[in-house]
mmCIF file with all atom_site columns, C-alpha atoms in Angstrom:
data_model
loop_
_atom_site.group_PDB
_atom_site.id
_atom_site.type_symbol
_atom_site.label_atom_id
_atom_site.label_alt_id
_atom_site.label_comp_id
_atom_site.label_asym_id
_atom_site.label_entity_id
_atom_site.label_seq_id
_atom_site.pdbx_PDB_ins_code
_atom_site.Cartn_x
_atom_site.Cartn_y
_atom_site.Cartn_z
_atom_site.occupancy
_atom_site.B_iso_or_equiv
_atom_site.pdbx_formal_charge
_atom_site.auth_seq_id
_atom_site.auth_comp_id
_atom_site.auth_asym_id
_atom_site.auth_atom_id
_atom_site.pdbx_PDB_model_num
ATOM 1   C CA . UNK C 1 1   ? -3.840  -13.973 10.280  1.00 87.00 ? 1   UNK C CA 1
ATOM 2   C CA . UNK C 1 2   ? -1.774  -11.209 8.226   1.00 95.00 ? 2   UNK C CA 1
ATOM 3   C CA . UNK C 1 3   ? -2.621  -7.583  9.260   1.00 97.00 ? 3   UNK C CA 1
ATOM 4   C CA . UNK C 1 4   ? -0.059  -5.556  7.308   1.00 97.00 ? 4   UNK C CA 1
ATOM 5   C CA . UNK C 1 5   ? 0.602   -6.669  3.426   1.00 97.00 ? 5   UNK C CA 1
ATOM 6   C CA . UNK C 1 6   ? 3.602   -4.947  1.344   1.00 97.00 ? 6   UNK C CA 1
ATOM 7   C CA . UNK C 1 7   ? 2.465   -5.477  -1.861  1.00 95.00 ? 7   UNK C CA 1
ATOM 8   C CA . UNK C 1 8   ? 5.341   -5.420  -4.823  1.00 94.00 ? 8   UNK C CA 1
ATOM 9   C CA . UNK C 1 9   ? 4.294   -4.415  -8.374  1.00 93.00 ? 9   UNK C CA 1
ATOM 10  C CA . UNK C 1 10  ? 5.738   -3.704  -11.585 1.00 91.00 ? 10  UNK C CA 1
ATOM 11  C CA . UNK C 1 11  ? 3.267   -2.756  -13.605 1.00 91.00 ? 11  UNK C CA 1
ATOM 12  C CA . UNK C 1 12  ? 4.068   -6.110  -15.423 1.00 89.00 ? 12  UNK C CA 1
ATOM 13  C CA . UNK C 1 13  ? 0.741   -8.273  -16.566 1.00 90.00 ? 13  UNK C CA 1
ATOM 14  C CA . UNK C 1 14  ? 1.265   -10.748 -13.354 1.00 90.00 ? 14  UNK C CA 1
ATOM 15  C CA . UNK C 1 15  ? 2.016   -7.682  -10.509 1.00 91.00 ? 15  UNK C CA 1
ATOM 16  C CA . UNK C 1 16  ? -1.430  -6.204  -11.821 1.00 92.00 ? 16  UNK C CA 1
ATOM 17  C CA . UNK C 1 17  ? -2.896  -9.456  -11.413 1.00 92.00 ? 17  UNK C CA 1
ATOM 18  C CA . UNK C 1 18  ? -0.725  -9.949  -8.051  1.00 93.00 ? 18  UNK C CA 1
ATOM 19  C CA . UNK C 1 19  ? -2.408  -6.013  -7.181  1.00 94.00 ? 19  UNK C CA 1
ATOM 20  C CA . UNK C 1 20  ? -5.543  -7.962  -7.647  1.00 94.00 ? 20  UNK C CA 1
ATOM 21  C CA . UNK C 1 21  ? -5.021  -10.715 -4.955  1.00 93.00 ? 21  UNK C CA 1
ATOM 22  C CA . UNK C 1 22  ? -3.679  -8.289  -2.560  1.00 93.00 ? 22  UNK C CA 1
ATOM 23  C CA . UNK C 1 23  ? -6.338  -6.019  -2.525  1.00 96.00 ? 23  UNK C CA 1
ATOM 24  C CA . UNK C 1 24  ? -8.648  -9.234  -2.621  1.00 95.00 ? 24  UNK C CA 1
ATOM 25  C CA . UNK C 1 25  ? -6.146  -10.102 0.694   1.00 95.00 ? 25  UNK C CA 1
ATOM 26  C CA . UNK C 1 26  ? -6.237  -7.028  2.660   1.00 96.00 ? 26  UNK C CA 1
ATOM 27  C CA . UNK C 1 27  ? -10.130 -6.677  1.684   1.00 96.00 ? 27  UNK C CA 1
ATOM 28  C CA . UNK C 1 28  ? -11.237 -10.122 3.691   1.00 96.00 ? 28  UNK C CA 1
ATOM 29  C CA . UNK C 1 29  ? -8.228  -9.859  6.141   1.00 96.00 ? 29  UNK C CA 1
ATOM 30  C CA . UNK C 1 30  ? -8.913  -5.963  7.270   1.00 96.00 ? 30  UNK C CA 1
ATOM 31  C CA . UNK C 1 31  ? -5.497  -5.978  6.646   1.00 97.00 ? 31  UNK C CA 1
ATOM 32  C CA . UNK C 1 32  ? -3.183  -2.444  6.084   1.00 97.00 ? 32  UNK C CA 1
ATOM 33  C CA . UNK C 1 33  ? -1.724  -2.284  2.723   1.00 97.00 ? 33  UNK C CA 1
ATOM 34  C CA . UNK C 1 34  ? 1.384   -0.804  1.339   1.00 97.00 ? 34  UNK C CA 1
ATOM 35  C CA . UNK C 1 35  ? 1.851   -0.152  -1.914  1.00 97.00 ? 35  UNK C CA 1
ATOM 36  C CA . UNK C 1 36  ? 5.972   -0.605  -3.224  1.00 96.00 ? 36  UNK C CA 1
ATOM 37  C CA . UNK C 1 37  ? 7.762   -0.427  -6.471  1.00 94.00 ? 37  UNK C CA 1
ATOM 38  C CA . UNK C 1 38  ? 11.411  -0.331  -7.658  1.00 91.00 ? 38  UNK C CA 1
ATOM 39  C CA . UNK C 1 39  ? 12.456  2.704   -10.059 1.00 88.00 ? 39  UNK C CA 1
ATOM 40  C CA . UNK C 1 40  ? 14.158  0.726   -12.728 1.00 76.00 ? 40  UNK C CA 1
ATOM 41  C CA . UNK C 1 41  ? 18.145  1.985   -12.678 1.00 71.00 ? 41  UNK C CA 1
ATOM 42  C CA . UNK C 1 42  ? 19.183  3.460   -15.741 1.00 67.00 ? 42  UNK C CA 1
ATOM 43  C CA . UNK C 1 43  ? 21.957  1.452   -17.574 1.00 65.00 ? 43  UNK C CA 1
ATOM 44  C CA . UNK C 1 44  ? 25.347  2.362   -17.238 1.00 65.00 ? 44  UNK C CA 1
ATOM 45  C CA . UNK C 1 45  ? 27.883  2.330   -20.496 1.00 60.00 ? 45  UNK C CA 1
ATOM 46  C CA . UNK C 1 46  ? 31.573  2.872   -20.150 1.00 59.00 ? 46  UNK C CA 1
ATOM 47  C CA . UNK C 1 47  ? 32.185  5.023   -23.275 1.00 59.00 ? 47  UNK C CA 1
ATOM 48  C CA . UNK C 1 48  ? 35.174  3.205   -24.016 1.00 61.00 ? 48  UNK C CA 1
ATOM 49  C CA . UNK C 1 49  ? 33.641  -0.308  -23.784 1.00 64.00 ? 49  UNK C CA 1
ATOM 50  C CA . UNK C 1 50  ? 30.978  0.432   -26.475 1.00 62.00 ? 50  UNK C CA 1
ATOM 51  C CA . UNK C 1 51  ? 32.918  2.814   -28.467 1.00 63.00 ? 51  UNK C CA 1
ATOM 52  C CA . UNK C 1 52  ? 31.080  5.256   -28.335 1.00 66.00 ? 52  UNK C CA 1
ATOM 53  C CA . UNK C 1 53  ? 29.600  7.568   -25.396 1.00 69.00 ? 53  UNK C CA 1
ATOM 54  C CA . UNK C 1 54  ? 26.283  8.724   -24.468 1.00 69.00 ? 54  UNK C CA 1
ATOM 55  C CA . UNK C 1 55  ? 25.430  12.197  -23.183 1.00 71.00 ? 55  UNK C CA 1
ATOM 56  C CA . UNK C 1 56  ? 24.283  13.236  -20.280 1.00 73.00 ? 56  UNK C CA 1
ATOM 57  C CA . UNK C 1 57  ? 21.293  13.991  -21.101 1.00 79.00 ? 57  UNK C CA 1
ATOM 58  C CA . UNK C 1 58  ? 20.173  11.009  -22.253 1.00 77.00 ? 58  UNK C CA 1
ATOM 59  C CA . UNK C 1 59  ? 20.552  9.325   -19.181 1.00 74.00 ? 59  UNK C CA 1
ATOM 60  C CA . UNK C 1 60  ? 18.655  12.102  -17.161 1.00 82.00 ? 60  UNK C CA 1
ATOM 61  C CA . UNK C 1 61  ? 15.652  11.454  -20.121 1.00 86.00 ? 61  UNK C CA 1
ATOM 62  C CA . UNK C 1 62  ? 15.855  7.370   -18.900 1.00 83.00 ? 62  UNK C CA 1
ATOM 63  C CA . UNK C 1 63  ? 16.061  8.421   -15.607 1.00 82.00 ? 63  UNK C CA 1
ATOM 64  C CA . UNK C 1 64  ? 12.774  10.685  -15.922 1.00 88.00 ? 64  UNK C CA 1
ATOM 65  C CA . UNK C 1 65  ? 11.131  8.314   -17.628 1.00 88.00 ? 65  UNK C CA 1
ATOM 66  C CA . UNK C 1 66  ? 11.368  5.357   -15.670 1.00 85.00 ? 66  UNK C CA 1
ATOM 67  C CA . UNK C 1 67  ? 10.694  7.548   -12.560 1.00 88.00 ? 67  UNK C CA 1
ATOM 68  C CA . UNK C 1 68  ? 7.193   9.028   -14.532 1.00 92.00 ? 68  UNK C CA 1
ATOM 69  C CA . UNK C 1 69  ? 6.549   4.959   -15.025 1.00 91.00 ? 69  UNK C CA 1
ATOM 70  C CA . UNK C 1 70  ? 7.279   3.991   -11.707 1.00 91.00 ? 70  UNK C CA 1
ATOM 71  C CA . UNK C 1 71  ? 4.961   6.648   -10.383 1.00 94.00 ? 71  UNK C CA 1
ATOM 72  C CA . UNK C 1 72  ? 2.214   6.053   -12.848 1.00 95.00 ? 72  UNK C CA 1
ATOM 73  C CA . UNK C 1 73  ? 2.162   2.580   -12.002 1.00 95.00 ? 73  UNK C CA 1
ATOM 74  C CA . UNK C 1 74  ? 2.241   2.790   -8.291  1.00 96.00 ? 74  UNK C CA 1
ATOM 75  C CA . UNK C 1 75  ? -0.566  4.986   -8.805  1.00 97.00 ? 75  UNK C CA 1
ATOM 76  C CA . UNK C 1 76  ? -2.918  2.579   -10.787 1.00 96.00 ? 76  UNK C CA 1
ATOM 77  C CA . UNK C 1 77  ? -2.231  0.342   -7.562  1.00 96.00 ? 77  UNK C CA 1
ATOM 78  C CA . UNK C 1 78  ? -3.563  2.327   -5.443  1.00 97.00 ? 78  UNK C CA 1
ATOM 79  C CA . UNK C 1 79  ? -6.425  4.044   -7.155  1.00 97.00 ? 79  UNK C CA 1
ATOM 80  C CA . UNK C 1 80  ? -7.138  -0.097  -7.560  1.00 96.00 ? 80  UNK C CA 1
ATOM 81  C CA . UNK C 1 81  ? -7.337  -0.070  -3.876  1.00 97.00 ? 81  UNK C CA 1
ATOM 82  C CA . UNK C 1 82  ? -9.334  3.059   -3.343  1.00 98.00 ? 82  UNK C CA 1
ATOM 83  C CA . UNK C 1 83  ? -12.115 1.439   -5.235  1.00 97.00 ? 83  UNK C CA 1
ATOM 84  C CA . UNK C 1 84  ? -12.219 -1.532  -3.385  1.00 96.00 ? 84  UNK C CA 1
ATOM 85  C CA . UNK C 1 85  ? -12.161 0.716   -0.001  1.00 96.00 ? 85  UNK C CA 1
ATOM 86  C CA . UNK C 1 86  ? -8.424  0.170   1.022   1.00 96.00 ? 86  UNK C CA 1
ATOM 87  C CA . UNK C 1 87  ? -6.388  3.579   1.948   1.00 97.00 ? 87  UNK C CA 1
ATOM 88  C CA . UNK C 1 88  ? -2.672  2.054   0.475   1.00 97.00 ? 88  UNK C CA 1
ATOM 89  C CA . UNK C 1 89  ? 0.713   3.658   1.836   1.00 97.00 ? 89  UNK C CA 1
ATOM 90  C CA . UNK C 1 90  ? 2.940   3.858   -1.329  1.00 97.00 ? 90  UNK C CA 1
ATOM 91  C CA . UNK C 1 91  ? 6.602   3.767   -1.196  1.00 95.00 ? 91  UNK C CA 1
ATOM 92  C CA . UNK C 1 92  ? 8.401   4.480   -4.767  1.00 94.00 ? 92  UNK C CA 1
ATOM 93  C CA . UNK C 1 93  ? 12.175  3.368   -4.214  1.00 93.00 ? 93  UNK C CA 1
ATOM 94  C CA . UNK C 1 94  ? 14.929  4.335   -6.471  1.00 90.00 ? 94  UNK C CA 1
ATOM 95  C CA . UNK C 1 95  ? 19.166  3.497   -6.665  1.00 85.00 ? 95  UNK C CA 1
ATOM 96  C CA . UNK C 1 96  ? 17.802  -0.298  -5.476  1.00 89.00 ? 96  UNK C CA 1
ATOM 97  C CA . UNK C 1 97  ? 18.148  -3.503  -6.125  1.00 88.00 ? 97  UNK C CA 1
ATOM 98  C CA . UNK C 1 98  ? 14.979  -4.981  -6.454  1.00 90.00 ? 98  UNK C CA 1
ATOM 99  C CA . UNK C 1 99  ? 14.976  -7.845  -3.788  1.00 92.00 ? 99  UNK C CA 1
ATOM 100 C CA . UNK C 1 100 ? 16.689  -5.808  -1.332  1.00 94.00 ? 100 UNK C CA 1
ATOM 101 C CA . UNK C 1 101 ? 13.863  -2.729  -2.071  1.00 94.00 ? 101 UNK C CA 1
ATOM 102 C CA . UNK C 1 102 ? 11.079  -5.021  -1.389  1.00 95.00 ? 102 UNK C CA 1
ATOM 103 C CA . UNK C 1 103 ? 12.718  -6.780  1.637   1.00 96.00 ? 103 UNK C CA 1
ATOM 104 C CA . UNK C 1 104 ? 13.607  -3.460  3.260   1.00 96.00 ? 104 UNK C CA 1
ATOM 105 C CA . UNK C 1 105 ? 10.467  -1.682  2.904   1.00 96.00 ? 105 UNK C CA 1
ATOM 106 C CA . UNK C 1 106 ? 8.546   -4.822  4.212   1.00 97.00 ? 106 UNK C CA 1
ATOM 107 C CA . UNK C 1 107 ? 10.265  -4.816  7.715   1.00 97.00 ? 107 UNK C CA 1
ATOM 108 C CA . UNK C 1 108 ? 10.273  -0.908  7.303   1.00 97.00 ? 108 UNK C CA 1
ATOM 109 C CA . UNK C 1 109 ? 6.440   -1.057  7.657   1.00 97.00 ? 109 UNK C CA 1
ATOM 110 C CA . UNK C 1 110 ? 6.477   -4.373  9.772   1.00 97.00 ? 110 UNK C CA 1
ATOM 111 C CA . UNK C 1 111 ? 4.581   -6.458  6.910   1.00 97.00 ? 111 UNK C CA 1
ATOM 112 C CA . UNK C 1 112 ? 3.626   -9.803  8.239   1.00 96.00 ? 112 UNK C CA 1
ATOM 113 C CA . UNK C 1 113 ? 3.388   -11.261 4.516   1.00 97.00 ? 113 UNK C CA 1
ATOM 114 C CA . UNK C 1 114 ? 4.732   -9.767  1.095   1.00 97.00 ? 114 UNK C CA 1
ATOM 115 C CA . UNK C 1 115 ? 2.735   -10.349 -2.023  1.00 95.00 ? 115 UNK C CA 1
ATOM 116 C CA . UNK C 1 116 ? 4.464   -10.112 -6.062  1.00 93.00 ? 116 UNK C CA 1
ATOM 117 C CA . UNK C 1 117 ? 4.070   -11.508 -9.103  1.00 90.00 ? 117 UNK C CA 1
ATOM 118 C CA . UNK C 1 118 ? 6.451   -14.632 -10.287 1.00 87.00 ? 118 UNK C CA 1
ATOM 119 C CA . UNK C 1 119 ? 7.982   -12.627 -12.987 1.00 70.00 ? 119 UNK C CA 1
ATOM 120 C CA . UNK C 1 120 ? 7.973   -8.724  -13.763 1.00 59.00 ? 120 UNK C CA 1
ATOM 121 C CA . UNK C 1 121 ? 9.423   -6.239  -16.375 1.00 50.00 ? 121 UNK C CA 1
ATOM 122 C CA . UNK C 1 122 ? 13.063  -7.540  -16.230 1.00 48.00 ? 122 UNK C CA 1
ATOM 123 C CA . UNK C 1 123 ? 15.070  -10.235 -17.991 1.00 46.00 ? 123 UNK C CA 1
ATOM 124 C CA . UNK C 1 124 ? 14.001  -13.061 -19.564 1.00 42.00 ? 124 UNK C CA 1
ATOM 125 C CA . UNK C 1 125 ? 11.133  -15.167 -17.468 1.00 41.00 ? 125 UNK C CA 1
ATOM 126 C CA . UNK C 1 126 ? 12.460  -18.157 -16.208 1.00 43.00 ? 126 UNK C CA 1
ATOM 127 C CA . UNK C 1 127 ? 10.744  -21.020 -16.804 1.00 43.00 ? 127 UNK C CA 1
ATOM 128 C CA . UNK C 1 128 ? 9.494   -21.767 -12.779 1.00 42.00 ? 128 UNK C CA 1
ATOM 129 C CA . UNK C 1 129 ? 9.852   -17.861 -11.481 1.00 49.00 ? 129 UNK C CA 1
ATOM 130 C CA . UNK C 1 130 ? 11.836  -15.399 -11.890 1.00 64.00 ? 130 UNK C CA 1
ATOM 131 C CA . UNK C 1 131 ? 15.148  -14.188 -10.569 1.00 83.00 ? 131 UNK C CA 1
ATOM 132 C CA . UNK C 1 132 ? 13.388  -11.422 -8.043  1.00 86.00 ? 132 UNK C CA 1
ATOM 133 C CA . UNK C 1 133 ? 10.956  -13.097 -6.747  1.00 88.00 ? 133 UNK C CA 1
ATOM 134 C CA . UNK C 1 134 ? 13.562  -16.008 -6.223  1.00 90.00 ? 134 UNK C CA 1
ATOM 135 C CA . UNK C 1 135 ? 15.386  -13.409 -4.346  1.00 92.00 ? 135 UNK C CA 1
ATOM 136 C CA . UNK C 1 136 ? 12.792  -11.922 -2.198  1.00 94.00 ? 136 UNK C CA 1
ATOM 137 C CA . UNK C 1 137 ? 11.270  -15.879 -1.676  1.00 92.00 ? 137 UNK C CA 1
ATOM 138 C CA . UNK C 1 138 ? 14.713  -17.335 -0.329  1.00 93.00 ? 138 UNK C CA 1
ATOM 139 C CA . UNK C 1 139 ? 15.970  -13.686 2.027   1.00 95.00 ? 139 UNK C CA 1
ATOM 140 C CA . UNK C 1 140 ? 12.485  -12.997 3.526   1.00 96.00 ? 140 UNK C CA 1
ATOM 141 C CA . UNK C 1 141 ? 12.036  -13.507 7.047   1.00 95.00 ? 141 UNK C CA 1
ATOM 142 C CA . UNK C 1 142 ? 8.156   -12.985 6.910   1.00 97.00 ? 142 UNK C CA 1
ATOM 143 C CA . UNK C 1 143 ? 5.682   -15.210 4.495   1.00 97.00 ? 143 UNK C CA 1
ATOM 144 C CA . UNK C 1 144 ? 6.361   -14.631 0.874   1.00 96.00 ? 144 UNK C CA 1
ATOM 145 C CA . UNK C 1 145 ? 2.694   -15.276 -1.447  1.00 94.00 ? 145 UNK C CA 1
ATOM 146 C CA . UNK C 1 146 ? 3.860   -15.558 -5.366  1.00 93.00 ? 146 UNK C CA 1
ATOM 147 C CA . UNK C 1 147 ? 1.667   -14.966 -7.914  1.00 92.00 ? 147 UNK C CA 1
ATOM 148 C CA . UNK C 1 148 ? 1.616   -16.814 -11.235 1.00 87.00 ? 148 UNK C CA 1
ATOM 149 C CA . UNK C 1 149 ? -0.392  -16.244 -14.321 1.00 80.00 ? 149 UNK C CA 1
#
């Protein structure tokens, strides 16, 4: 049926729970598994919007922290996979959109299905899903699997 899963997460309660039904997946399937999250852009401010300006160096502090996240979660994943006796590829993405990272790096590694939670770190949760996985649900040319709490 599926042989090659890209599997989205966050780090958000539902992507860990979505990492849970992917391994689950690729464990009965035999399928490959690939690992992806999205290295959340840092905000821009026009200094003379806000009033005031921010250095530099704050932004490269975001930056490295949302890139340490990013790792650190991708890395749960796959240690999460490891256990269960899946070898992941991993794909950290940064300078993204979201939808667009995830729909890429699926027909990058020629997923046949592509696995995320309804909702993740960002915004405010719509009530039915969320704007993402809206996104990658309605672009994706392959078979999208949602997972909701």
């Amino acid at each position: 049926m599926y042989t090659n899963i890209l599997a989205a997460t966050d780090g958000s309660d539902i992507a860990v729970k979505a990492v849970d039904q992917e391994i689950g997946l690729a464990t009965t399937l035999g399928a490959k598994l690939t690992l992806v999250t999205i290295v959340a852009q840092t905000p821009a401010f026009a200094g003379p919007e806000i009033g005031w300006t921010i250095p530099s160096s704050v932004y490269e502090e975001i930056g490295k922290a949302n890139d340490e996240r990013s790792q650190a979660v991708l890395a749960a994943a796959a240690d999460k996979a490891r256990a269960a006796g899946i070898e992941p590829q991993t794909r950290k993405l940064k300078n993204v959109d979201i939808h667009h990272g995830i729909l890429d790096a699926a027909k990058e590694v020629g997923a046949d299905l592509v696995v995320m939670g309804s909702h993740g770190h960002r915004g405010l949760n719509r009530l039915i899903l969320g704007s993402e996985a809206s996104k990658v649900l309605s672009l994706a040319e392959i078979p999208v699997l949602i997972v909701k709490p």
